[in-house]
Coordinates of C-alpha atoms (C1' of nucleotides) in Angstrom, one line a residue:
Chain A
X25 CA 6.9 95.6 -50.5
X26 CA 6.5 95.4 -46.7
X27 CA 8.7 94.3 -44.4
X28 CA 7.1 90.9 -43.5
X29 CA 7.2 90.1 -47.6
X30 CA 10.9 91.0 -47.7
X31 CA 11.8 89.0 -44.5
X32 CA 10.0 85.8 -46.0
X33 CA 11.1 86.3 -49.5
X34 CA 15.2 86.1 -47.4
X35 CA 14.1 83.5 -45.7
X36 CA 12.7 81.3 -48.6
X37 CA 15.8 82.3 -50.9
X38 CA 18.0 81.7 -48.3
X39 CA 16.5 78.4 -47.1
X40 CA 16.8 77.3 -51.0
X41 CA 20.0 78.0 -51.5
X42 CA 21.9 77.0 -47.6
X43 CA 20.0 73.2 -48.8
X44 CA 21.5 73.6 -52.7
X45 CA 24.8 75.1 -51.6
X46 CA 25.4 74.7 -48.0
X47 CA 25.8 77.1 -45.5
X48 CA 29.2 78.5 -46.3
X49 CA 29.3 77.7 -50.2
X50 CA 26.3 80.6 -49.9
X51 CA 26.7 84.2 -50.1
X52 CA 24.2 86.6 -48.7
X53 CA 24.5 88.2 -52.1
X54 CA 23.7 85.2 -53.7
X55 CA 20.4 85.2 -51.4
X56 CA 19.1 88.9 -51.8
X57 CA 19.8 88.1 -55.6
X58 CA 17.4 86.0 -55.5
X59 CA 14.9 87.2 -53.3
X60 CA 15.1 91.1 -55.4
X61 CA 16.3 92.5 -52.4
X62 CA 18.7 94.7 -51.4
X63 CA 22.4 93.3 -50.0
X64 CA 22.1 95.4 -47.3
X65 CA 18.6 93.8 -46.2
X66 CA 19.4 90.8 -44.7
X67 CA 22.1 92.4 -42.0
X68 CA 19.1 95.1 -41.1
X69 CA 16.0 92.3 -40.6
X70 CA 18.7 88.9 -39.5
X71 CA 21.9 90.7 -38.3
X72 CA 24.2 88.6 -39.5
X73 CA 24.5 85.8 -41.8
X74 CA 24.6 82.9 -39.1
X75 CA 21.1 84.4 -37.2
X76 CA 19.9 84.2 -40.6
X77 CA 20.5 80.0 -40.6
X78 CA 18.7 80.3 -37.3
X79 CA 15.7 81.9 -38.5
X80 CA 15.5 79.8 -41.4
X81 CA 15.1 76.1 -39.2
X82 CA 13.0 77.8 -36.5
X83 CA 10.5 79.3 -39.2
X84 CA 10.0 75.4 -40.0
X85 CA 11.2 73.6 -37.2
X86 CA 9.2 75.1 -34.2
X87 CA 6.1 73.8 -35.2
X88 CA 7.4 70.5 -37.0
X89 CA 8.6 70.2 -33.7
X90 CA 5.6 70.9 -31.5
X91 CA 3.8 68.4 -33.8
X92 CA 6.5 65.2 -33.2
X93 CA 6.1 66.4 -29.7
X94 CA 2.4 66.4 -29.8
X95 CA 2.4 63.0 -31.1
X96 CA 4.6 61.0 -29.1
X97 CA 3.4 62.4 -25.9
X98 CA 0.2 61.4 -27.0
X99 CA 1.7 57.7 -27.4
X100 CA 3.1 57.8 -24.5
X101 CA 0.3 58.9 -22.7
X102 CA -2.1 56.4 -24.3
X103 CA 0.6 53.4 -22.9
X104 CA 0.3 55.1 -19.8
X105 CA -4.0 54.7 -19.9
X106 CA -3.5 50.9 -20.8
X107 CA -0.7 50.3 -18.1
X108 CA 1.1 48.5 -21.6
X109 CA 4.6 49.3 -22.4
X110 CA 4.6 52.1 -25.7
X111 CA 5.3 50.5 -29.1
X112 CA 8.3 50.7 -30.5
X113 CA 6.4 51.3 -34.0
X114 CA 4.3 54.4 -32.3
X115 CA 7.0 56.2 -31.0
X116 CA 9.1 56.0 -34.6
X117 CA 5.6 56.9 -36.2
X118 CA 5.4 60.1 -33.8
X119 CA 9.0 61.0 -35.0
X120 CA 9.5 60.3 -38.2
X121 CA 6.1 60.8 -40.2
X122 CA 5.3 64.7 -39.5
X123 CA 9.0 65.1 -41.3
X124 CA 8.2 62.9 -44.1
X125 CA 4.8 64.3 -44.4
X126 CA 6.3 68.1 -44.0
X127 CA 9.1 67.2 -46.7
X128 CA 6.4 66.2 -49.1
X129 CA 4.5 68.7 -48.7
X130 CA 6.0 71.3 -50.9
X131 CA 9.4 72.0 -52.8
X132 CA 10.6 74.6 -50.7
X133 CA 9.6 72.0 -47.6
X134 CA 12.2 69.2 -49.5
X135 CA 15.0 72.3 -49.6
X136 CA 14.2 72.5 -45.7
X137 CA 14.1 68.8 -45.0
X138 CA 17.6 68.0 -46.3
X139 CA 19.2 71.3 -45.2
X140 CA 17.6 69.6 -41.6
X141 CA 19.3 66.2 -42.7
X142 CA 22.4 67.4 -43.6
X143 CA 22.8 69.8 -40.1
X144 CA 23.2 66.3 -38.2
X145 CA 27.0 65.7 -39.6
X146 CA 27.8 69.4 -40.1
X147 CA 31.3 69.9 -38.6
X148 CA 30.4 73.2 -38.0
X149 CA 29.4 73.2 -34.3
X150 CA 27.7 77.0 -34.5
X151 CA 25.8 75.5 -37.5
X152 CA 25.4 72.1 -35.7
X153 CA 23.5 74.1 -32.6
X154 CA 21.2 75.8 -34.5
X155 CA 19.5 72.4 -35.2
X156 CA 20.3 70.2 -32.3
X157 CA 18.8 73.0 -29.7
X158 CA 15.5 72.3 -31.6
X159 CA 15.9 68.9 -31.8
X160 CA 17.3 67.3 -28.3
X161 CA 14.3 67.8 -26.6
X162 CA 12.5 65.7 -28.6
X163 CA 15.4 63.6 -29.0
X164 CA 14.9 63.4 -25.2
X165 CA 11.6 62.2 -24.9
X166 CA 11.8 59.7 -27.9
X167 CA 14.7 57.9 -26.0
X168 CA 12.9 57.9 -23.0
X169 CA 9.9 56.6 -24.3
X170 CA 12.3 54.1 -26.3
X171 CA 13.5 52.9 -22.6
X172 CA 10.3 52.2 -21.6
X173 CA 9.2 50.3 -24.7
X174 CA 12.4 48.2 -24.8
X175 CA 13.0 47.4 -21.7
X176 CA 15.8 44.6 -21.9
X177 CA 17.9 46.5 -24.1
X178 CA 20.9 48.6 -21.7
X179 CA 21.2 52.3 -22.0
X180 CA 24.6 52.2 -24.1
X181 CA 23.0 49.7 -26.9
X182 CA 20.0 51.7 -27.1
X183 CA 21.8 54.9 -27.3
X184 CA 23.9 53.7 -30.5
X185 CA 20.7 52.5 -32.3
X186 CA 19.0 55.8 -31.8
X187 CA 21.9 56.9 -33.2
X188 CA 21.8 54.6 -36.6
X189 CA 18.1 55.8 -36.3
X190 CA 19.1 59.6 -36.6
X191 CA 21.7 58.2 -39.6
X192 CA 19.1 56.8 -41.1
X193 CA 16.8 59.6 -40.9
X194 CA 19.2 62.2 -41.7
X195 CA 20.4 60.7 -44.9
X196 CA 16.6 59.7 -46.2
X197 CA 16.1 64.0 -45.2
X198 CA 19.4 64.4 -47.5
X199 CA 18.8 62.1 -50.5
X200 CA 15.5 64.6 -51.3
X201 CA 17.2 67.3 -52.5
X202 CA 20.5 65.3 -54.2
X203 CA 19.8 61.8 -55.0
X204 CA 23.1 60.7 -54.3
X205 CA 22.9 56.7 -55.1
X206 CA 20.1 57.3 -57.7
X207 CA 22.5 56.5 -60.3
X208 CA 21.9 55.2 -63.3
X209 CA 21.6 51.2 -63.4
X210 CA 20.6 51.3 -59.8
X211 CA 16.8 50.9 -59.6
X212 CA 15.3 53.9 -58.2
X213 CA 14.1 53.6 -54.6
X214 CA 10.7 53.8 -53.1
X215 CA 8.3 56.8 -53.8
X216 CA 8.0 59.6 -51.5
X217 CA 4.5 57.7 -50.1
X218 CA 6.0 54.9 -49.6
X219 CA 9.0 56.2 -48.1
X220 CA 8.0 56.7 -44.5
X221 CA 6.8 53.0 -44.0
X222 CA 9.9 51.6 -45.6
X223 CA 12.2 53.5 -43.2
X224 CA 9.9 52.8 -40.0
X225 CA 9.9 49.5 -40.5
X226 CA 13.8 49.5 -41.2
X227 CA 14.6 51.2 -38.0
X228 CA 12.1 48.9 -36.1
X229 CA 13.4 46.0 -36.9
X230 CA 16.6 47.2 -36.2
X231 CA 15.8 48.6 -32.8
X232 CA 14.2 45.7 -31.7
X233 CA 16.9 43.2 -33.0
X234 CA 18.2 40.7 -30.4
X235 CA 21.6 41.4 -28.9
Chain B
X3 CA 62.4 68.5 -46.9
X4 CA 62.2 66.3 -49.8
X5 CA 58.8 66.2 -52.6
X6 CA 57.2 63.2 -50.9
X7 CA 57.7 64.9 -47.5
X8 CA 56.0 67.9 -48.9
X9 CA 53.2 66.5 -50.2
X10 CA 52.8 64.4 -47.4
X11 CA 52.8 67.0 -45.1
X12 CA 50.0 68.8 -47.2
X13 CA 47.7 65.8 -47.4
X14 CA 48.0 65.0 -43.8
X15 CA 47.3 68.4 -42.8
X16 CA 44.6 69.1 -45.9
X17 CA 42.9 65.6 -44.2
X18 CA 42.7 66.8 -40.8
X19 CA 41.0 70.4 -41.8
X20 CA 38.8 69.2 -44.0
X21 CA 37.3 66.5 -41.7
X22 CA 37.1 69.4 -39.2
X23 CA 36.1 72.2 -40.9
X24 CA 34.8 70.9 -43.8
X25 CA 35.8 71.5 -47.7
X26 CA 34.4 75.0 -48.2
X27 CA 35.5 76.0 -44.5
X28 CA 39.1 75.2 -45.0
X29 CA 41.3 77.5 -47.1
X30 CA 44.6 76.6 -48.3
X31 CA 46.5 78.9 -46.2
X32 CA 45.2 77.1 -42.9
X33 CA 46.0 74.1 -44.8
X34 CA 50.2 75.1 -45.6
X35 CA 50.3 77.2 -42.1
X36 CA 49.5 73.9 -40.4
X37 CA 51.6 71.7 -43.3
X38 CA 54.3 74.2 -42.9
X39 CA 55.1 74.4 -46.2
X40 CA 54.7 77.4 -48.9
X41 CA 51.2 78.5 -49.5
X42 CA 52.0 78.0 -53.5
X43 CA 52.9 74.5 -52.5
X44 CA 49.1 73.2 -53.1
X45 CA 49.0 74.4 -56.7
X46 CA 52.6 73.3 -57.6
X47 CA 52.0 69.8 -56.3
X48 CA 48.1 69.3 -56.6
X49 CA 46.9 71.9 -59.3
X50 CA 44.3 73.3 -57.1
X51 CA 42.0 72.8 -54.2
X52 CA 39.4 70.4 -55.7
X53 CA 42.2 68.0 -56.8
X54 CA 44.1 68.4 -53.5
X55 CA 40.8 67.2 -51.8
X56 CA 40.6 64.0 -54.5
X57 CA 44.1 63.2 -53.2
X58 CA 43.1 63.3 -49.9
X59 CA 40.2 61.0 -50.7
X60 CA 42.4 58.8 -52.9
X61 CA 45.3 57.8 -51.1
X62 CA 43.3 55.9 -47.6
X63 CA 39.8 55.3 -49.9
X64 CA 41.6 53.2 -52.9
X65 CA 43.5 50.4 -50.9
X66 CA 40.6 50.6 -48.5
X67 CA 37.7 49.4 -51.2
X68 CA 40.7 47.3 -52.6
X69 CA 40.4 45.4 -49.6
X70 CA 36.3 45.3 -49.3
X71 CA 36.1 44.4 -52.6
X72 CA 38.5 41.3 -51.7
X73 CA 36.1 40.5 -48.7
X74 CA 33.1 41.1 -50.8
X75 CA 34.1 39.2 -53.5
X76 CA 35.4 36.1 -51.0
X77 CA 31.6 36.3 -49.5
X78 CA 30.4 35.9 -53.0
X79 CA 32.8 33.2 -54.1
X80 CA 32.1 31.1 -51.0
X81 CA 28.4 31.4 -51.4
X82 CA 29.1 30.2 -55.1
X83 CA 31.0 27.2 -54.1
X84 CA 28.7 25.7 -51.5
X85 CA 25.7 26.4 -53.7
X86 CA 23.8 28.5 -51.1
X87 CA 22.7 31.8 -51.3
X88 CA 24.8 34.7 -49.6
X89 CA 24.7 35.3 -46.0
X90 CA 23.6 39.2 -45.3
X91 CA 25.8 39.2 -42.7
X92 CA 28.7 38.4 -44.2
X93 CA 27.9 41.0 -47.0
X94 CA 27.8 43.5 -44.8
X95 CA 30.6 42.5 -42.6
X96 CA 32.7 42.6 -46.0
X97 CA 31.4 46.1 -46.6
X98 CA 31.3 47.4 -42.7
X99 CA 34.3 45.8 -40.5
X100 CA 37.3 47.4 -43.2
X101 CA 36.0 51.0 -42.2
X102 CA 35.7 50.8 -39.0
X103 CA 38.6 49.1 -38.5
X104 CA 40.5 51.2 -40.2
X105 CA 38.8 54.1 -38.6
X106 CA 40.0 53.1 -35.3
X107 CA 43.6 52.9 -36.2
X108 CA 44.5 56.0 -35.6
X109 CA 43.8 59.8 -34.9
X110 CA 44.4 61.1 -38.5
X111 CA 42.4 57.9 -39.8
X112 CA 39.2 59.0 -37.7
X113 CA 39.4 62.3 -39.2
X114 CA 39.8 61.1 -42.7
X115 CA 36.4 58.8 -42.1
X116 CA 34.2 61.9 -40.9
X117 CA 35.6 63.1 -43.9
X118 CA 33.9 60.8 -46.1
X119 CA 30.6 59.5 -43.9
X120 CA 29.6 63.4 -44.7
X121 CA 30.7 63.0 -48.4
X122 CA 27.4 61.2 -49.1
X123 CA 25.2 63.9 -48.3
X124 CA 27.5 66.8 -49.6
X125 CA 25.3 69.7 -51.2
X126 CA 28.6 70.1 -53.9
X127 CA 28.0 68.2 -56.7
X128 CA 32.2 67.9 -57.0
X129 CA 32.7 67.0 -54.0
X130 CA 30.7 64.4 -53.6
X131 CA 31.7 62.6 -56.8
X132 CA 34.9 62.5 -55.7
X133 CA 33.6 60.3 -53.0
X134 CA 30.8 58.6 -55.2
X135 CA 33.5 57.7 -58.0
X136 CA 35.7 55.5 -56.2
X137 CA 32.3 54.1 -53.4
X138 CA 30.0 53.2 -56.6
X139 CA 31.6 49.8 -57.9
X140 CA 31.3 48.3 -54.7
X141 CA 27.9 49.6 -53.7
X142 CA 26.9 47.5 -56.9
X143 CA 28.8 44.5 -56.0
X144 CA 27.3 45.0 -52.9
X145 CA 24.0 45.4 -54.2
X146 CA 23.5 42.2 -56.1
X147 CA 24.9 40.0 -53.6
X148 CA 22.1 40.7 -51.1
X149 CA 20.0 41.0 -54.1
X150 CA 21.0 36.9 -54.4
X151 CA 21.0 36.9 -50.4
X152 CA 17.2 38.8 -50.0
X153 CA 15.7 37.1 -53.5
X154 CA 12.1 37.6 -51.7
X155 CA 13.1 41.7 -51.6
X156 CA 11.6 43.9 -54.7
X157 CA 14.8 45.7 -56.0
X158 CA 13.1 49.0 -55.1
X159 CA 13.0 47.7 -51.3
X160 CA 16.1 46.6 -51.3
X161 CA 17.3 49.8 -52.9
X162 CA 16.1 51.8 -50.7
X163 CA 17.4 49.7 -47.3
X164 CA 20.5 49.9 -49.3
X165 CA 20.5 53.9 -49.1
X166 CA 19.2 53.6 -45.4
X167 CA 22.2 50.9 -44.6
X168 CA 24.6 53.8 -46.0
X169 CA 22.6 56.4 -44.4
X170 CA 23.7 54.6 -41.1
X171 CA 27.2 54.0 -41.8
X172 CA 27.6 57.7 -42.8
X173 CA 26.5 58.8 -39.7
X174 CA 28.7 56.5 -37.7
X175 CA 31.6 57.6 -39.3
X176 CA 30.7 61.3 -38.8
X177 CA 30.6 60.9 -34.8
X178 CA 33.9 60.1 -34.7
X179 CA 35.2 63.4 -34.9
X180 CA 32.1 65.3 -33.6
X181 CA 30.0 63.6 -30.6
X182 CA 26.8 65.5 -32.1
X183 CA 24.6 63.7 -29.6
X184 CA 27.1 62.5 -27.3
X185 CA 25.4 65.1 -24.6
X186 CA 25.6 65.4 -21.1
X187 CA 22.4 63.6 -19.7
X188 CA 22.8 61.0 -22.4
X189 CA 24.6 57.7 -22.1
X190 CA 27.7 57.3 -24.0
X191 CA 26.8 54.8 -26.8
X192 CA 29.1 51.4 -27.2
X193 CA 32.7 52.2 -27.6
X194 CA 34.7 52.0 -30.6
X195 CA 35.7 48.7 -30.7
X196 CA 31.8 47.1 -30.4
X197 CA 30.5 49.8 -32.5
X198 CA 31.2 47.7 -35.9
X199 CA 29.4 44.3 -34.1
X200 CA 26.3 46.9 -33.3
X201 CA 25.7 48.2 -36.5
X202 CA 25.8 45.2 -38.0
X203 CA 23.1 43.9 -36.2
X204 CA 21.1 46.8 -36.9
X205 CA 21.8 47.0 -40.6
X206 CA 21.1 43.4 -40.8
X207 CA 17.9 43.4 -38.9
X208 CA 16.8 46.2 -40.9
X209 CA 17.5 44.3 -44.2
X210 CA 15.9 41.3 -43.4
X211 CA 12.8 42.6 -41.7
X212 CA 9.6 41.4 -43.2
X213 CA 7.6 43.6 -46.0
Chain C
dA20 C1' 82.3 72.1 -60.8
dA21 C1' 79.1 73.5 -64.0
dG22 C1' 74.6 73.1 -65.6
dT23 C1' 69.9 71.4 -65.6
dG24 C1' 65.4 70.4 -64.0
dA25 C1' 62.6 70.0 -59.8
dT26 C1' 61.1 72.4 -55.8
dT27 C1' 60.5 76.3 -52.6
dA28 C1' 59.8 81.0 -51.6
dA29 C1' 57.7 85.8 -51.3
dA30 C1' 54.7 88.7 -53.4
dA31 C1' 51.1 90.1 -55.9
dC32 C1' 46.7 89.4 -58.6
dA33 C1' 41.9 89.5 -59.2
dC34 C1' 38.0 88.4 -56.9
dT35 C1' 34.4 87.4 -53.3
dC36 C1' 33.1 87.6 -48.8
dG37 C1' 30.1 89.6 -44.6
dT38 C1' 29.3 93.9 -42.7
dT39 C1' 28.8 99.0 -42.2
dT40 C1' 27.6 103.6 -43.6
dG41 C1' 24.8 107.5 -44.7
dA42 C1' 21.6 109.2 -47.6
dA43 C1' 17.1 108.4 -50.1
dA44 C1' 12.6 106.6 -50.0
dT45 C1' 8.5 104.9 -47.9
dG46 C1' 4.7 104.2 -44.6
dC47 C1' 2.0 106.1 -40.9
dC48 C1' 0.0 108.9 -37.5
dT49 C1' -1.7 113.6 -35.9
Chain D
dA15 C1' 0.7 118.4 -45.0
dG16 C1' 4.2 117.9 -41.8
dG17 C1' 7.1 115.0 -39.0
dC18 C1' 8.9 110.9 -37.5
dA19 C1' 10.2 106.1 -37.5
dT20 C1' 11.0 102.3 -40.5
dT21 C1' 12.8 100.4 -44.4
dT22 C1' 15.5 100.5 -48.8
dC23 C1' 19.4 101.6 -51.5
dA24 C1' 24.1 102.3 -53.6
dA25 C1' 28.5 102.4 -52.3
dA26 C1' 32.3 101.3 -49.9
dC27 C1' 35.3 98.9 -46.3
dG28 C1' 38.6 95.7 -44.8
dA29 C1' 39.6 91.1 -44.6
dG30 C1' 40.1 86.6 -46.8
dT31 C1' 39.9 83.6 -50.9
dG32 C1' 42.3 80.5 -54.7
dT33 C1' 45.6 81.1 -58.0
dT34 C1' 49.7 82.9 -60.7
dT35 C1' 54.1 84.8 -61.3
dT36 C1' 59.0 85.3 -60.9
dA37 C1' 63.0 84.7 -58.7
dA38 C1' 65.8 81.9 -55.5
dT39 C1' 67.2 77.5 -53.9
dC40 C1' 67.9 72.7 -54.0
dA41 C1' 69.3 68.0 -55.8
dC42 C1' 71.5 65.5 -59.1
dT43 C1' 73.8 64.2 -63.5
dT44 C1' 77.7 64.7 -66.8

DNA sequence: AAGTGATTAAAACACTCGTTTGAAATGCCT
DNA sequence: AGGCATTTCAAACGAGTGTTTTAATCACTT
């Protein structure tokens, strides 16, 4: 087995188990167990456990990343062209549809998705900065698209609705993995499909509501 | 120090380590150093650590959905008595203004309401029952009174702006105790007191927005 | 004041954790 | 084939975990 194959096969067991488990309800042995490596693996390739979280988002994140990126600047840019203000609608699109896409893309993507979700509300701060140094960026240029687009809205208002947006989005990255309200005699929610265009026009409507 | 002192102290402190450490994070010796009580004090009073943590839950959660099942329930009845269908507002108001409210009581309340906004989206299947066993009932009250208020809704859309509504509130509770995008370069969002008004209004929007 | 049941206390138990060590095995180049 | 760097392996380390045990202490009734 070469080294690239035992790296991924740690990083895929790992990234299972950290979304199943939780970060610290996971032991390293519980990850080379399941990858049919050696223990003593993961400190030689990672280091130590908590560079191992941080390998497991940027494997994913870095280029789920560069896509959202990608994409809203390209809204942003095409607003620009027109001398029109960006659409609220466009901007959520650019954000939220390559990580719906990406979690439906493959199992081992939906482990990712809500380990992503969950890392949000971690009380953890180590933990909690392995995501948000990915993540603020973008976070960044959303809101200041987000400006632009809603214009009458003040700074403190919009900041708390991008907030409930990243609630929102964090919980619908969660609920993949652990259907928590899917309970019997609750009707299940919408498919996976149909997911994205439910929760964009959810968070539209909220972030364009009147004061 | 007499038995309800003891176990007072342990809950208060359990409460407090939990919300900022979370479950798995927290052993019991933090818990009894910062209690100080006797380490064997946990099992003696509580059994053990999972039923110490559904203690913790229990004590602020029951009289707390005692009193937004009362405000639900009042909604309801009103609605019934004029003949009209249910105002979403009110709904949510009923299911909303009681946490937050209680949230910004005090210190040790803030910490208790992280504790259960991440609840929702806990990987452990344990823990979050604990949370899910007491939240459940009222969801569903909740549920079919803005099934009566949103007749035009499919149940699947309505169940799934139901899990994004909670989604939302999670989150909001979670920043008390940890700003995680409360970052230099950012505006502060609304304060405390107008967060509950805010939500609302997104949460509502978001429910009533058009198919 | 003695005795009884509830509570506290210190110590140990059995176990799991992340990490380190040093030797064995493997891959690769000359 | 020899030699060297990389990777794998079994074993152990020390610290920390939840829980149990047993004795000491407290509160209270008769």
């Amino acid at each position: 087995m070469s080294q690239t194959d035992t790296k991924t096969c740690i990083l895929d067991a790992a990234e299972k188990l950290f979304a199943e488990d939780g970060f610290h309800n996971t032991s390293l042995r519980g990850i080379t167990s399941l990858a049919t490596v050696n223990l003593a693996a993961v400190n030689y390739h990672f280091g130590c456990k908590d560079a191992l979280l941080q390998a497991v988002i940027d494997r994913r994140l870095l280029p789920l990343n560069q896509l959202r990126r990608q994409k809203l600047q390209a809204a942003l840019d095409r607003a620009e062209a027109t001398g029109r203000r960006p659409e609220v609608r466009q901007l959520l699109c650019a954000f939220i549809e390559p990580t719906l896409e990406f979690r439906n893309s493959s199992p081992g993507a939906k482990d990712f998705i809500a380990l992503i979700g969950r890392a949000m509300n971690e009380p953890d701060e180590t933990i909690r900065n392995c995501f948000l140094r990915q993540v603020l960026p973008i976070f960044q240029l959303l809101f200041s698209g987000l400006q632009r687009a809603l214009p009458d809205l003040s700074e403190n208002i919009l900041m708390a609705r991008l907030q409930f947006t990243m609630g929102t989005m964090g919980h619908v990255m969660c609920i993949s993995a652990q259907p928590a309200l899917q309970i019997p005699g609750f009707p299940n929610p919408v498919a996976d499909d149909k997911l994205a265009k439910e929760l964009i026009t959810f968070v539209c409507a909220g972030l364009e509501a009147p004061c």
